[in-house]
């Protein structure tokens, strides 16, 4: 694993959206998941609630690199629902996400092309409402500061993180306050310099492990 690797993003929370195409209702539910099993549980729950629907078509992408994918047309003509939904997730660069489009047939056939457009648009419009969470390989950096100065340094690190692709971790308090930051490897020299300037060299960052961290986009 290297800091230069790019990782697919995910979404922060479940979103739902409804569209109507030539009298057919398309109810879309997109939700973040952590595994195939969790995605299947989401699908099972929706199918149970929407037992009277004509179709509950699905698509999911899972895995840190988005290397696992599944889809289902659930009775629609082959290739007109699940795969178009999956392609939308792929184009958006997402992983650890499941999409379910529930269709209530309105009496007017859409044809293969119409179905592809309807299902892909349903997922795309729903994702337009989602808050994205990007993922990056970040290095843990901790800073020990006196309790009296913890607020000032917390504000400094919060501001610094917003401009350098970093995110704050959880502070701990013992004899001193330990502030945690997760930052890209390439930004660590700048962080060291900025902290030295702000503290007259009194605060020295301590490097920890590197891991994949979710960062609000």
PDB file of N, CA, C and O in Angstrom, residues 121-199:
ATOM      1  N   UNK A 121     -30.928   6.192 -14.946  1.00  0.00           N
ATOM      2  CA  UNK A 121     -31.275   7.543 -14.490  1.00  0.00           C
ATOM      3  C   UNK A 121     -31.757   7.532 -13.049  1.00  0.00           C
ATOM      4  O   UNK A 121     -31.455   8.452 -12.272  1.00  0.00           O
ATOM      5  N   UNK A 122     -32.499   6.489 -12.668  1.00  0.00           N
ATOM      6  CA  UNK A 122     -33.001   6.402 -11.296  1.00  0.00           C
ATOM      7  C   UNK A 122     -31.850   6.375 -10.300  1.00  0.00           C
ATOM      8  O   UNK A 122     -31.864   7.082  -9.282  1.00  0.00           O
ATOM      9  N   UNK A 123     -30.829   5.572 -10.595  1.00  0.00           N
ATOM     10  CA  UNK A 123     -29.673   5.494  -9.693  1.00  0.00           C
ATOM     11  C   UNK A 123     -28.867   6.788  -9.736  1.00  0.00           C
ATOM     12  O   UNK A 123     -28.436   7.311  -8.701  1.00  0.00           O
ATOM     13  N   UNK A 124     -28.661   7.332 -10.926  1.00  0.00           N
ATOM     14  CA  UNK A 124     -27.875   8.555 -11.061  1.00  0.00           C
ATOM     15  C   UNK A 124     -28.511   9.723 -10.317  1.00  0.00           C
ATOM     16  O   UNK A 124     -27.839  10.467  -9.599  1.00  0.00           O
ATOM     17  N   UNK A 125     -29.826   9.888 -10.465  1.00  0.00           N
ATOM     18  CA  UNK A 125     -30.518  10.989  -9.786  1.00  0.00           C
ATOM     19  C   UNK A 125     -30.488  10.812  -8.274  1.00  0.00           C
ATOM     20  O   UNK A 125     -30.411  11.795  -7.526  1.00  0.00           O
ATOM     21  N   UNK A 126     -30.532   9.576  -7.822  1.00  0.00           N
ATOM     22  CA  UNK A 126     -30.469   9.326  -6.381  1.00  0.00           C
ATOM     23  C   UNK A 126     -29.083   9.664  -5.843  1.00  0.00           C
ATOM     24  O   UNK A 126     -28.943  10.297  -4.784  1.00  0.00           O
ATOM     25  N   UNK A 127     -28.047   9.266  -6.570  1.00  0.00           N
ATOM     26  CA  UNK A 127     -26.681   9.562  -6.134  1.00  0.00           C
ATOM     27  C   UNK A 127     -26.386  11.056  -6.144  1.00  0.00           C
ATOM     28  O   UNK A 127     -25.525  11.521  -5.395  1.00  0.00           O
ATOM     29  N   UNK A 128     -27.100  11.806  -6.981  1.00  0.00           N
ATOM     30  CA  UNK A 128     -26.913  13.263  -6.979  1.00  0.00           C
ATOM     31  C   UNK A 128     -27.255  13.862  -5.619  1.00  0.00           C
ATOM     32  O   UNK A 128     -26.787  14.945  -5.274  1.00  0.00           O
ATOM     33  N   UNK A 129     -28.069  13.160  -4.833  1.00  0.00           N
ATOM     34  CA  UNK A 129     -28.476  13.652  -3.516  1.00  0.00           C
ATOM     35  C   UNK A 129     -27.573  13.141  -2.396  1.00  0.00           C
ATOM     36  O   UNK A 129     -27.733  13.536  -1.242  1.00  0.00           O
ATOM     37  N   UNK A 130     -26.640  12.270  -2.728  1.00  0.00           N
ATOM     38  CA  UNK A 130     -25.809  11.637  -1.698  1.00  0.00           C
ATOM     39  C   UNK A 130     -24.579  12.480  -1.375  1.00  0.00           C
ATOM     40  O   UNK A 130     -24.004  13.132  -2.249  1.00  0.00           O
ATOM     41  N   UNK A 131     -24.195  12.446  -0.099  1.00  0.00           N
ATOM     42  CA  UNK A 131     -22.933  13.067   0.322  1.00  0.00           C
ATOM     43  C   UNK A 131     -21.825  12.038   0.161  1.00  0.00           C
ATOM     44  O   UNK A 131     -21.930  10.904   0.647  1.00  0.00           O
ATOM     45  N   UNK A 132     -20.768  12.417  -0.537  1.00  0.00           N
ATOM     46  CA  UNK A 132     -19.674  11.489  -0.814  1.00  0.00           C
ATOM     47  C   UNK A 132     -18.653  11.477   0.315  1.00  0.00           C
ATOM     48  O   UNK A 132     -18.448  12.471   1.008  1.00  0.00           O
ATOM     49  N   UNK A 133     -18.022  10.332   0.474  1.00  0.00           N
ATOM     50  CA  UNK A 133     -16.913  10.172   1.414  1.00  0.00           C
ATOM     51  C   UNK A 133     -15.743   9.594   0.618  1.00  0.00           C
ATOM     52  O   UNK A 133     -15.831   8.489   0.089  1.00  0.00           O
ATOM     53  N   UNK A 134     -14.684  10.359   0.475  1.00  0.00           N
ATOM     54  CA  UNK A 134     -13.517   9.843  -0.243  1.00  0.00           C
ATOM     55  C   UNK A 134     -12.636   9.048   0.705  1.00  0.00           C
ATOM     56  O   UNK A 134     -12.706   9.203   1.925  1.00  0.00           O
ATOM     57  N   UNK A 135     -11.818   8.198   0.118  1.00  0.00           N
ATOM     58  CA  UNK A 135     -10.922   7.373   0.909  1.00  0.00           C
ATOM     59  C   UNK A 135      -9.485   7.621   0.463  1.00  0.00           C
ATOM     60  O   UNK A 135      -9.206   7.728  -0.731  1.00  0.00           O
ATOM     61  N   UNK A 136      -8.603   7.683   1.452  1.00  0.00           N
ATOM     62  CA  UNK A 136      -7.208   7.953   1.150  1.00  0.00           C
ATOM     63  C   UNK A 136      -6.307   7.242   2.148  1.00  0.00           C
ATOM     64  O   UNK A 136      -6.716   6.984   3.286  1.00  0.00           O
ATOM     65  N   UNK A 137      -5.096   6.931   1.705  1.00  0.00           N
ATOM     66  CA  UNK A 137      -4.096   6.366   2.615  1.00  0.00           C
ATOM     67  C   UNK A 137      -3.457   7.532   3.370  1.00  0.00           C
ATOM     68  O   UNK A 137      -2.769   8.362   2.789  1.00  0.00           O
ATOM     69  N   UNK A 138      -3.732   7.617   4.668  1.00  0.00           N
ATOM     70  CA  UNK A 138      -3.245   8.714   5.495  1.00  0.00           C
ATOM     71  C   UNK A 138      -2.379   8.177   6.638  1.00  0.00           C
ATOM     72  O   UNK A 138      -2.579   7.074   7.126  1.00  0.00           O
ATOM     73  N   UNK A 139      -1.438   9.007   7.053  1.00  0.00           N
ATOM     74  CA  UNK A 139      -0.529   8.639   8.143  1.00  0.00           C
ATOM     75  C   UNK A 139      -0.989   9.284   9.444  1.00  0.00           C
ATOM     76  O   UNK A 139      -1.358  10.454   9.491  1.00  0.00           O
ATOM     77  N   UNK A 140      -0.989   8.510  10.507  1.00  0.00           N
ATOM     78  CA  UNK A 140      -1.346   9.032  11.817  1.00  0.00           C
ATOM     79  C   UNK A 140      -0.219   9.928  12.335  1.00  0.00           C
ATOM     80  O   UNK A 140       0.960   9.561  12.278  1.00  0.00           O
ATOM     81  N   UNK A 141      -0.605  11.084  12.841  1.00  0.00           N
ATOM     82  CA  UNK A 141       0.355  12.010  13.447  1.00  0.00           C
ATOM     83  C   UNK A 141      -0.227  12.473  14.776  1.00  0.00           C
ATOM     84  O   UNK A 141      -1.371  12.943  14.825  1.00  0.00           O
ATOM     85  N   UNK A 142       0.523  12.339  15.849  1.00  0.00           N
ATOM     86  CA  UNK A 142       0.048  12.800  17.156  1.00  0.00           C
ATOM     87  C   UNK A 142       0.924  13.944  17.654  1.00  0.00           C
ATOM     88  O   UNK A 142       2.098  14.058  17.295  1.00  0.00           O
ATOM     89  N   UNK A 143       0.318  14.789  18.486  1.00  0.00           N
ATOM     90  CA  UNK A 143       1.003  15.977  19.006  1.00  0.00           C
ATOM     91  C   UNK A 143       0.660  16.119  20.478  1.00  0.00           C
ATOM     92  O   UNK A 143      -0.524  16.197  20.827  1.00  0.00           O
ATOM     93  N   UNK A 144       1.642  16.145  21.322  1.00  0.00           N
ATOM     94  CA  UNK A 144       1.408  16.376  22.756  1.00  0.00           C
ATOM     95  C   UNK A 144       1.538  17.858  23.054  1.00  0.00           C
ATOM     96  O   UNK A 144       2.539  18.487  22.707  1.00  0.00           O
ATOM     97  N   UNK A 145       0.500  18.412  23.683  1.00  0.00           N
ATOM     98  CA  UNK A 145       0.490  19.842  24.004  1.00  0.00           C
ATOM     99  C   UNK A 145      -0.040  20.021  25.422  1.00  0.00           C
ATOM    100  O   UNK A 145      -0.789  19.174  25.935  1.00  0.00           O
ATOM    101  N   UNK A 146       0.304  21.111  26.090  1.00  0.00           N
ATOM    102  CA  UNK A 146      -0.267  21.376  27.418  1.00  0.00           C
ATOM    103  C   UNK A 146      -1.776  21.544  27.334  1.00  0.00           C
ATOM    104  O   UNK A 146      -2.315  22.018  26.334  1.00  0.00           O
ATOM    105  N   UNK A 147      -2.453  21.147  28.394  1.00  0.00           N
ATOM    106  CA  UNK A 147      -3.914  21.265  28.411  1.00  0.00           C
ATOM    107  C   UNK A 147      -4.373  22.690  28.119  1.00  0.00           C
ATOM    108  O   UNK A 147      -5.376  22.896  27.410  1.00  0.00           O
ATOM    109  N   UNK A 148      -3.652  23.658  28.642  1.00  0.00           N
ATOM    110  CA  UNK A 148      -4.048  25.053  28.465  1.00  0.00           C
ATOM    111  C   UNK A 148      -4.004  25.491  27.008  1.00  0.00           C
ATOM    112  O   UNK A 148      -4.699  26.434  26.608  1.00  0.00           O
ATOM    113  N   UNK A 149      -3.171  24.804  26.201  1.00  0.00           N
ATOM    114  CA  UNK A 149      -3.018  25.184  24.791  1.00  0.00           C
ATOM    115  C   UNK A 149      -3.784  24.260  23.849  1.00  0.00           C
ATOM    116  O   UNK A 149      -3.712  24.428  22.624  1.00  0.00           O
ATOM    117  N   UNK A 150      -4.486  23.269  24.401  1.00  0.00           N
ATOM    118  CA  UNK A 150      -5.128  22.267  23.553  1.00  0.00           C
ATOM    119  C   UNK A 150      -6.134  22.882  22.579  1.00  0.00           C
ATOM    120  O   UNK A 150      -6.182  22.510  21.407  1.00  0.00           O
ATOM    121  N   UNK A 151      -6.933  23.824  23.047  1.00  0.00           N
ATOM    122  CA  UNK A 151      -7.928  24.454  22.181  1.00  0.00           C
ATOM    123  C   UNK A 151      -7.303  25.182  21.017  1.00  0.00           C
ATOM    124  O   UNK A 151      -7.780  25.093  19.880  1.00  0.00           O
ATOM    125  N   UNK A 152      -6.219  25.913  21.302  1.00  0.00           N
ATOM    126  CA  UNK A 152      -5.548  26.679  20.230  1.00  0.00           C
ATOM    127  C   UNK A 152      -4.975  25.747  19.175  1.00  0.00           C
ATOM    128  O   UNK A 152      -5.143  25.972  17.969  1.00  0.00           O
ATOM    129  N   UNK A 153      -4.323  24.683  19.610  1.00  0.00           N
ATOM    130  CA  UNK A 153      -3.730  23.757  18.639  1.00  0.00           C
ATOM    131  C   UNK A 153      -4.787  22.927  17.915  1.00  0.00           C
ATOM    132  O   UNK A 153      -4.615  22.572  16.744  1.00  0.00           O
ATOM    133  N   UNK A 154      -5.872  22.624  18.606  1.00  0.00           N
ATOM    134  CA  UNK A 154      -6.964  21.923  17.942  1.00  0.00           C
ATOM    135  C   UNK A 154      -7.512  22.766  16.793  1.00  0.00           C
ATOM    136  O   UNK A 154      -7.756  22.252  15.691  1.00  0.00           O
ATOM    137  N   UNK A 155      -7.702  24.062  17.023  1.00  0.00           N
ATOM    138  CA  UNK A 155      -8.174  24.955  15.958  1.00  0.00           C
ATOM    139  C   UNK A 155      -7.165  25.054  14.835  1.00  0.00           C
ATOM    140  O   UNK A 155      -7.537  25.073  13.647  1.00  0.00           O
ATOM    141  N   UNK A 156      -5.889  25.115  15.183  1.00  0.00           N
ATOM    142  CA  UNK A 156      -4.830  25.202  14.176  1.00  0.00           C
ATOM    143  C   UNK A 156      -4.836  23.957  13.297  1.00  0.00           C
ATOM    144  O   UNK A 156      -4.784  24.052  12.061  1.00  0.00           O
ATOM    145  N   UNK A 157      -4.910  22.770  13.914  1.00  0.00           N
ATOM    146  CA  UNK A 157      -4.891  21.523  13.152  1.00  0.00           C
ATOM    147  C   UNK A 157      -6.160  21.355  12.328  1.00  0.00           C
ATOM    148  O   UNK A 157      -6.123  20.835  11.203  1.00  0.00           O
ATOM    149  N   UNK A 158      -7.282  21.804  12.860  1.00  0.00           N
ATOM    150  CA  UNK A 158      -8.551  21.713  12.125  1.00  0.00           C
ATOM    151  C   UNK A 158      -8.478  22.555  10.852  1.00  0.00           C
ATOM    152  O   UNK A 158      -8.895  22.112   9.768  1.00  0.00           O
ATOM    153  N   UNK A 159      -7.945  23.754  10.994  1.00  0.00           N
ATOM    154  CA  UNK A 159      -7.791  24.634   9.831  1.00  0.00           C
ATOM    155  C   UNK A 159      -6.785  24.050   8.842  1.00  0.00           C
ATOM    156  O   UNK A 159      -6.991  24.077   7.628  1.00  0.00           O
ATOM    157  N   UNK A 160      -5.679  23.511   9.363  1.00  0.00           N
ATOM    158  CA  UNK A 160      -4.647  22.923   8.506  1.00  0.00           C
ATOM    159  C   UNK A 160      -5.205  21.729   7.738  1.00  0.00           C
ATOM    160  O   UNK A 160      -4.967  21.579   6.540  1.00  0.00           O
ATOM    161  N   UNK A 161      -5.958  20.885   8.416  1.00  0.00           N
ATOM    162  CA  UNK A 161      -6.523  19.682   7.785  1.00  0.00           C
ATOM    163  C   UNK A 161      -7.431  20.049   6.615  1.00  0.00           C
ATOM    164  O   UNK A 161      -7.444  19.366   5.584  1.00  0.00           O
ATOM    165  N   UNK A 162      -8.198  21.124   6.762  1.00  0.00           N
ATOM    166  CA  UNK A 162      -9.149  21.519   5.729  1.00  0.00           C
ATOM    167  C   UNK A 162      -8.467  21.898   4.423  1.00  0.00           C
ATOM    168  O   UNK A 162      -9.084  21.848   3.355  1.00  0.00           O
ATOM    169  N   UNK A 163      -7.195  22.275   4.489  1.00  0.00           N
ATOM    170  CA  UNK A 163      -6.479  22.737   3.296  1.00  0.00           C
ATOM    171  C   UNK A 163      -5.415  21.766   2.796  1.00  0.00           C
ATOM    172  O   UNK A 163      -4.739  22.045   1.805  1.00  0.00           O
ATOM    173  N   UNK A 164      -5.270  20.627   3.467  1.00  0.00           N
ATOM    174  CA  UNK A 164      -4.184  19.704   3.098  1.00  0.00           C
ATOM    175  C   UNK A 164      -4.638  18.259   2.982  1.00  0.00           C
ATOM    176  O   UNK A 164      -3.813  17.341   3.085  1.00  0.00           O
ATOM    177  N   UNK A 165      -5.929  18.040   2.737  1.00  0.00           N
ATOM    178  CA  UNK A 165      -6.421  16.689   2.529  1.00  0.00           C
ATOM    179  C   UNK A 165      -6.299  15.790   3.741  1.00  0.00           C
ATOM    180  O   UNK A 165      -6.160  14.570   3.611  1.00  0.00           O
ATOM    181  N   UNK A 166      -6.335  16.364   4.931  1.00  0.00           N
ATOM    182  CA  UNK A 166      -6.178  15.604   6.173  1.00  0.00           C
ATOM    183  C   UNK A 166      -7.489  15.589   6.944  1.00  0.00           C
ATOM    184  O   UNK A 166      -8.453  16.277   6.588  1.00  0.00           O
ATOM    185  N   UNK A 167      -7.520  14.808   8.015  1.00  0.00           N
ATOM    186  CA  UNK A 167      -8.701  14.750   8.864  1.00  0.00           C
ATOM    187  C   UNK A 167      -8.278  14.577  10.319  1.00  0.00           C
ATOM    188  O   UNK A 167      -7.260  13.940  10.606  1.00  0.00           O
ATOM    189  N   UNK A 168      -9.030  15.163  11.224  1.00  0.00           N
ATOM    190  CA  UNK A 168      -8.704  15.063  12.646  1.00  0.00           C
ATOM    191  C   UNK A 168      -9.138  13.717  13.211  1.00  0.00           C
ATOM    192  O   UNK A 168     -10.165  13.165  12.813  1.00  0.00           O
ATOM    193  N   UNK A 169      -8.332  13.207  14.165  1.00  0.00           N
ATOM    194  CA  UNK A 169      -8.694  12.007  14.898  1.00  0.00           C
ATOM    195  C   UNK A 169      -9.252  12.372  16.255  1.00  0.00           C
ATOM    196  O   UNK A 169      -9.685  13.511  16.485  1.00  0.00           O
ATOM    197  N   UNK A 170      -9.202  11.425  17.177  1.00  0.00           N
ATOM    198  CA  UNK A 170      -9.743  11.637  18.514  1.00  0.00           C
ATOM    199  C   UNK A 170      -8.646  12.087  19.482  1.00  0.00           C
ATOM    200  O   UNK A 170      -7.612  11.422  19.590  1.00  0.00           O
ATOM    201  N   UNK A 171      -8.844  13.200  20.197  1.00  0.00           N
ATOM    202  CA  UNK A 171      -7.863  13.623  21.194  1.00  0.00           C
ATOM    203  C   UNK A 171      -7.950  12.754  22.447  1.00  0.00           C
ATOM    204  O   UNK A 171      -8.997  12.172  22.740  1.00  0.00           O
ATOM    205  N   UNK A 172      -6.855  12.644  23.161  1.00  0.00           N
ATOM    206  CA  UNK A 172      -6.844  11.960  24.458  1.00  0.00           C
ATOM    207  C   UNK A 172      -6.223  12.898  25.483  1.00  0.00           C
ATOM    208  O   UNK A 172      -5.364  13.729  25.146  1.00  0.00           O
ATOM    209  N   UNK A 173      -6.647  12.738  26.730  1.00  0.00           N
ATOM    210  CA  UNK A 173      -6.186  13.641  27.782  1.00  0.00           C
ATOM    211  C   UNK A 173      -5.646  12.830  28.958  1.00  0.00           C
ATOM    212  O   UNK A 173      -6.339  11.994  29.516  1.00  0.00           O
ATOM    213  N   UNK A 174      -4.392  13.084  29.276  1.00  0.00           N
ATOM    214  CA  UNK A 174      -3.742  12.471  30.439  1.00  0.00           C
ATOM    215  C   UNK A 174      -2.940  13.571  31.113  1.00  0.00           C
ATOM    216  O   UNK A 174      -3.484  14.638  31.410  1.00  0.00           O
ATOM    217  N   UNK A 175      -1.643  13.334  31.324  1.00  0.00           N
ATOM    218  CA  UNK A 175      -0.813  14.401  31.884  1.00  0.00           C
ATOM    219  C   UNK A 175      -0.754  15.586  30.938  1.00  0.00           C
ATOM    220  O   UNK A 175      -0.677  16.746  31.348  1.00  0.00           O
ATOM    221  N   UNK A 176      -0.787  15.276  29.637  1.00  0.00           N
ATOM    222  CA  UNK A 176      -0.872  16.312  28.612  1.00  0.00           C
ATOM    223  C   UNK A 176      -2.008  15.938  27.666  1.00  0.00           C
ATOM    224  O   UNK A 176      -2.568  14.842  27.742  1.00  0.00           O
ATOM    225  N   UNK A 177      -2.343  16.862  26.779  1.00  0.00           N
ATOM    226  CA  UNK A 177      -3.348  16.579  25.753  1.00  0.00           C
ATOM    227  C   UNK A 177      -2.642  16.044  24.512  1.00  0.00           C
ATOM    228  O   UNK A 177      -1.634  16.614  24.076  1.00  0.00           O
ATOM    229  N   UNK A 178      -3.136  14.944  23.969  1.00  0.00           N
ATOM    230  CA  UNK A 178      -2.566  14.384  22.741  1.00  0.00           C
ATOM    231  C   UNK A 178      -3.587  14.543  21.623  1.00  0.00           C
ATOM    232  O   UNK A 178      -4.686  13.972  21.677  1.00  0.00           O
ATOM    233  N   UNK A 179      -3.231  15.345  20.646  1.00  0.00           N
ATOM    234  CA  UNK A 179      -4.105  15.592  19.500  1.00  0.00           C
ATOM    235  C   UNK A 179      -3.687  14.688  18.351  1.00  0.00           C
ATOM    236  O   UNK A 179      -2.500  14.473  18.107  1.00  0.00           O
ATOM    237  N   UNK A 180      -4.673  14.180  17.633  1.00  0.00           N
ATOM    238  CA  UNK A 180      -4.414  13.221  16.545  1.00  0.00           C
ATOM    239  C   UNK A 180      -4.861  13.801  15.215  1.00  0.00           C
ATOM    240  O   UNK A 180      -5.922  14.410  15.103  1.00  0.00           O
ATOM    241  N   UNK A 181      -4.025  13.587  14.204  1.00  0.00           N
ATOM    242  CA  UNK A 181      -4.323  14.035  12.850  1.00  0.00           C
ATOM    243  C   UNK A 181      -3.937  12.914  11.906  1.00  0.00           C
ATOM    244  O   UNK A 181      -2.964  12.195  12.140  1.00  0.00           O
ATOM    245  N   UNK A 182      -4.730  12.750  10.836  1.00  0.00           N
ATOM    246  CA  UNK A 182      -4.393  11.802   9.778  1.00  0.00           C
ATOM    247  C   UNK A 182      -4.125  12.608   8.513  1.00  0.00           C
ATOM    248  O   UNK A 182      -4.995  13.349   8.056  1.00  0.00           O
ATOM    249  N   UNK A 183      -2.907  12.490   7.975  1.00  0.00           N
ATOM    250  CA  UNK A 183      -2.483  13.359   6.876  1.00  0.00           C
ATOM    251  C   UNK A 183      -1.804  12.557   5.766  1.00  0.00           C
ATOM    252  O   UNK A 183      -1.199  11.512   6.020  1.00  0.00           O
ATOM    253  N   UNK A 184      -1.883  13.043   4.515  1.00  0.00           N
ATOM    254  CA  UNK A 184      -1.155  12.394   3.423  1.00  0.00           C
ATOM    255  C   UNK A 184       0.354  12.435   3.679  1.00  0.00           C
ATOM    256  O   UNK A 184       0.877  13.426   4.203  1.00  0.00           O
ATOM    257  N   UNK A 185       1.042  11.389   3.286  1.00  0.00           N
ATOM    258  CA  UNK A 185       2.484  11.309   3.483  1.00  0.00           C
ATOM    259  C   UNK A 185       3.197  12.512   2.865  1.00  0.00           C
ATOM    260  O   UNK A 185       4.139  13.052   3.443  1.00  0.00           O
ATOM    261  N   UNK A 186       2.723  12.945   1.714  1.00  0.00           N
ATOM    262  CA  UNK A 186       3.380  14.046   1.011  1.00  0.00           C
ATOM    263  C   UNK A 186       3.254  15.383   1.744  1.00  0.00           C
ATOM    264  O   UNK A 186       4.023  16.308   1.468  1.00  0.00           O
ATOM    265  N   UNK A 187       2.281  15.487   2.663  1.00  0.00           N
ATOM    266  CA  UNK A 187       2.056  16.748   3.365  1.00  0.00           C
ATOM    267  C   UNK A 187       2.770  16.810   4.714  1.00  0.00           C
ATOM    268  O   UNK A 187       2.729  17.848   5.392  1.00  0.00           O
ATOM    269  N   UNK A 188       3.423  15.724   5.133  1.00  0.00           N
ATOM    270  CA  UNK A 188       4.031  15.691   6.462  1.00  0.00           C
ATOM    271  C   UNK A 188       5.153  16.717   6.651  1.00  0.00           C
ATOM    272  O   UNK A 188       5.238  17.338   7.717  1.00  0.00           O
ATOM    273  N   UNK A 189       6.044  16.928   5.668  1.00  0.00           N
ATOM    274  CA  UNK A 189       7.061  17.979   5.858  1.00  0.00           C
ATOM    275  C   UNK A 189       6.433  19.355   6.087  1.00  0.00           C
ATOM    276  O   UNK A 189       6.920  20.121   6.939  1.00  0.00           O
ATOM    277  N   UNK A 190       5.375  19.654   5.359  1.00  0.00           N
ATOM    278  CA  UNK A 190       4.695  20.947   5.531  1.00  0.00           C
ATOM    279  C   UNK A 190       4.084  21.037   6.924  1.00  0.00           C
ATOM    280  O   UNK A 190       4.141  22.091   7.578  1.00  0.00           O
ATOM    281  N   UNK A 191       3.495  19.937   7.391  1.00  0.00           N
ATOM    282  CA  UNK A 191       2.904  19.924   8.722  1.00  0.00           C
ATOM    283  C   UNK A 191       3.960  20.188   9.790  1.00  0.00           C
ATOM    284  O   UNK A 191       3.741  20.993  10.711  1.00  0.00           O
ATOM    285  N   UNK A 192       5.092  19.534   9.670  1.00  0.00           N
ATOM    286  CA  UNK A 192       6.176  19.732  10.637  1.00  0.00           C
ATOM    287  C   UNK A 192       6.627  21.185  10.657  1.00  0.00           C
ATOM    288  O   UNK A 192       6.810  21.785  11.732  1.00  0.00           O
ATOM    289  N   UNK A 193       6.780  21.772   9.474  1.00  0.00           N
ATOM    290  CA  UNK A 193       7.213  23.166   9.383  1.00  0.00           C
ATOM    291  C   UNK A 193       6.174  24.115   9.976  1.00  0.00           C
ATOM    292  O   UNK A 193       6.526  25.059  10.712  1.00  0.00           O
ATOM    293  N   UNK A 194       4.905  23.886   9.677  1.00  0.00           N
ATOM    294  CA  UNK A 194       3.852  24.778  10.152  1.00  0.00           C
ATOM    295  C   UNK A 194       3.704  24.700  11.675  1.00  0.00           C
ATOM    296  O   UNK A 194       3.485  25.720  12.348  1.00  0.00           O
ATOM    297  N   UNK A 195       3.819  23.490  12.227  1.00  0.00           N
ATOM    298  CA  UNK A 195       3.735  23.346  13.673  1.00  0.00           C
ATOM    299  C   UNK A 195       4.935  23.983  14.368  1.00  0.00           C
ATOM    300  O   UNK A 195       4.794  24.613  15.426  1.00  0.00           O
ATOM    301  N   UNK A 196       6.095  23.818  13.769  1.00  0.00           N
ATOM    302  CA  UNK A 196       7.295  24.427  14.346  1.00  0.00           C
ATOM    303  C   UNK A 196       7.170  25.939  14.375  1.00  0.00           C
ATOM    304  O   UNK A 196       7.529  26.602  15.363  1.00  0.00           O
ATOM    305  N   UNK A 197       6.624  26.505  13.295  1.00  0.00           N
ATOM    306  CA  UNK A 197       6.452  27.952  13.227  1.00  0.00           C
ATOM    307  C   UNK A 197       5.421  28.443  14.240  1.00  0.00           C
ATOM    308  O   UNK A 197       5.583  29.505  14.849  1.00  0.00           O
ATOM    309  N   UNK A 198       4.352  27.653  14.430  1.00  0.00           N
ATOM    310  CA  UNK A 198       3.283  28.077  15.332  1.00  0.00           C
ATOM    311  C   UNK A 198       3.639  27.907  16.799  1.00  0.00           C
ATOM    312  O   UNK A 198       3.067  28.585  17.659  1.00  0.00           O
ATOM    313  N   UNK A 199       4.584  26.995  17.080  1.00  0.00           N
ATOM    314  CA  UNK A 199       4.907  26.692  18.482  1.00  0.00           C
ATOM    315  C   UNK A 199       6.325  27.057  18.870  1.00  0.00           C
ATOM    316  O   UNK A 199       6.771  26.696  19.966  1.00  0.00           O
TER     317      UNK A 199
END
